[in-house]
XYZ file of C-alpha atoms in Angstrom:
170
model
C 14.204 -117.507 16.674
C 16.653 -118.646 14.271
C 20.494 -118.392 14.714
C 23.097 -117.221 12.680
C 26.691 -118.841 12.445
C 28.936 -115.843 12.785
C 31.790 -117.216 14.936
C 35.144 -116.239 13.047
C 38.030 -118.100 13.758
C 40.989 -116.403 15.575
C 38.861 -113.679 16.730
C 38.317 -113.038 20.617
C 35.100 -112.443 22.787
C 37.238 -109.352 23.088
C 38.093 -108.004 20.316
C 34.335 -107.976 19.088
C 33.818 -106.564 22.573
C 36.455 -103.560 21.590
C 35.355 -103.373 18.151
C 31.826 -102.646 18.924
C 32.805 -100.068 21.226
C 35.174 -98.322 18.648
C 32.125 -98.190 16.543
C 30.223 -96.540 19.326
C 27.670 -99.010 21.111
C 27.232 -98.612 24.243
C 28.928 -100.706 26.964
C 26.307 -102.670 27.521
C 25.151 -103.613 24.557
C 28.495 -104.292 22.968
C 29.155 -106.545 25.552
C 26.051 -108.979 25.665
C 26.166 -108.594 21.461
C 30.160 -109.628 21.347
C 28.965 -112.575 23.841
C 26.056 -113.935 21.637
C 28.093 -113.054 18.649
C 31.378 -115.085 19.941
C 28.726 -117.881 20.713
C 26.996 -118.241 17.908
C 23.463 -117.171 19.503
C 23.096 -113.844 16.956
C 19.603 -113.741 15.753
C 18.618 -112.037 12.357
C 16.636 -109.836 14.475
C 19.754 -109.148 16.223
C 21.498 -108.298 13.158
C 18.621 -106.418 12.308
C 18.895 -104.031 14.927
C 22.590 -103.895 14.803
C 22.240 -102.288 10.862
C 19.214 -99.659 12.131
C 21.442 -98.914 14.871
C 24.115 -98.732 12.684
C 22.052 -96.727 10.255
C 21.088 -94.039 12.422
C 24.709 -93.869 13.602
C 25.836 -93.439 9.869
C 23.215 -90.928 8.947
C 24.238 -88.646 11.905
C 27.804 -89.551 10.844
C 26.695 -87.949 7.207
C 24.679 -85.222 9.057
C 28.237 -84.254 10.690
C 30.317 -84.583 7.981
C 27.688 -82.310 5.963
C 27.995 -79.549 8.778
C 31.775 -79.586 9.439
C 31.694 -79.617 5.277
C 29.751 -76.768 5.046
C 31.471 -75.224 8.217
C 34.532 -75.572 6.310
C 33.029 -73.873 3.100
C 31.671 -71.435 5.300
C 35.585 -71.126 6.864
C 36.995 -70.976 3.304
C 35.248 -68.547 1.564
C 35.517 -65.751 4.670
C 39.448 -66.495 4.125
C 38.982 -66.396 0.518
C 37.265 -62.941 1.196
C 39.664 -61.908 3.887
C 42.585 -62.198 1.548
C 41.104 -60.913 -1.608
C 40.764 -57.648 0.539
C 44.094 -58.210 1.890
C 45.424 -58.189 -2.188
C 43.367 -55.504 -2.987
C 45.064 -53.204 0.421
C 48.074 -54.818 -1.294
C 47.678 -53.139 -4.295
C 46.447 -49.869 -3.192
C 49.504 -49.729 -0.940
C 52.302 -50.628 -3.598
C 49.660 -47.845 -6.266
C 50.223 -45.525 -3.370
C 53.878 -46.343 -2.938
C 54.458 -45.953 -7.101
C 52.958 -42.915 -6.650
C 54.863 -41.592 -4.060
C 58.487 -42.676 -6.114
C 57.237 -40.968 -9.353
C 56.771 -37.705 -8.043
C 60.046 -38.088 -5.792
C 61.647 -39.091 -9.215
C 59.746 -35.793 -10.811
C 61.172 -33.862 -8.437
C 64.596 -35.170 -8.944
C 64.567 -35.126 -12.661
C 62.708 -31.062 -11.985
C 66.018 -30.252 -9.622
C 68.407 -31.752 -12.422
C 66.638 -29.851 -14.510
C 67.258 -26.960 -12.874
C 71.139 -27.536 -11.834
C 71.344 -28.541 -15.492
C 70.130 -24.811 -16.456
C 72.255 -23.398 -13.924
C 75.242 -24.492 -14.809
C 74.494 -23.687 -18.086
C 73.692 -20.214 -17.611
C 77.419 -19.881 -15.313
C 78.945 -21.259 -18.358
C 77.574 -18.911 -20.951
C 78.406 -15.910 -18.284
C 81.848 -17.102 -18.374
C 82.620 -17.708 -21.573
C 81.024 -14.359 -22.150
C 83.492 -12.784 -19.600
C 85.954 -14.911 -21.705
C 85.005 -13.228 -24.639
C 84.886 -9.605 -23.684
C 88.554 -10.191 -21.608
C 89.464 -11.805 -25.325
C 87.739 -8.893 -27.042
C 89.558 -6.458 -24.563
C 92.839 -8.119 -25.120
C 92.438 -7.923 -28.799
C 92.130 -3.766 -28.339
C 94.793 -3.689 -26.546
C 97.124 -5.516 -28.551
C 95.907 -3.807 -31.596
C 96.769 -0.570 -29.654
C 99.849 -1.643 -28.315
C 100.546 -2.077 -32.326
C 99.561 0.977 -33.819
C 101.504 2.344 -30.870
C 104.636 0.722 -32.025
C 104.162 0.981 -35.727
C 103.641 4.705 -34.678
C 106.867 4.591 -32.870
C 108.504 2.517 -35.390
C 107.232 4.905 -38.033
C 109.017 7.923 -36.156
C 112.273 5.859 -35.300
C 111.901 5.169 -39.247
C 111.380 8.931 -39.977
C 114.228 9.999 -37.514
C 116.425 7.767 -39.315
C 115.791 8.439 -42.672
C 116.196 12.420 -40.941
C 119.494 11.370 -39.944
C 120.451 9.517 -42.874
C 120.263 12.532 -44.878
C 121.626 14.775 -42.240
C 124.760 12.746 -42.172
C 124.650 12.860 -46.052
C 125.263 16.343 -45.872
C 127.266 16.536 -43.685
C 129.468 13.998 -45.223
């Protein structure tokens, strides 16, 4: 079998050794493959297997990443879901809770409504007990003056009586 050069300088036995078990080979493997590898003694069929080993390790590295991908997806859209009904609750609360202030409000601006009438109904009554006191006043006062222009008309007559009684007696 032919060999390949492969020995990199500055790089330890090792290292390769911990490299190839980062990449998950097994112990055993990595360790006679990081020997042979350090030594120069790598054969292409060595390499060979190292890539379909490699392969199969990416393609169930792909496989994963597809199912934690569509895991994810799977993950997303359910929240996606969860909180489009959580928005829609949302909504029907704060509809619910508009609802509830505009009728609270209707039945605040329904109770000024009816103060509002109220008070204007006291006011008329009052001014209309204003009025007939006023109206009552006004009789009075005109009797009070017919009464004196009555009693000024007599004091007027008894004077004018007197006036001509003292005439002739004078």
């Amino acid at each position: 079998m032919e060999t390949v050069s492969t020995n990199i300088v500055g790089v330890s036995q090792e290292q390769i050794y911990k490299e190839f078990l980062r990449l998950g080979m097994e112990q055993l493997i990595a360790q006679d493959l990081s020997k042979r590898y350090y030594h120069n003694e790598l054969t292409y069929r060595d390499l060979e297997n190292l890539e379909k080993q490699f392969d199969i390790k990416f393609d169930n590295l792909v496989s994963k990443i597809d199912n934690v991908k569509n895991e994810l997806n799977t993950k997303i859209d359910n929240v996606e879901k969860n909180l489009q009904k959580d928005i829609s609750n949302l909504d029907i609360k704060i509809d619910n809770v508009e609802k509830n202030l505009n009728l609270k409000i209707d039945g605040l601006d329904t109770k000024i409504d009816n103060v509002e009438k109220n008070l204007n109904a006291k006011i008329d009554n009052v001014e209309k007990n204003l009025n007939l006191k006023i109206d009552n006043l006004d009789t009075k006062i005109d009797n009070v003056e017919k009464n004196l222009n009555a009693k000024i008309d007599n004091v007027e007559k008894n004077l004018m009586s007197l006036s001509e009684m003292l005439k002739w007696v004078l």
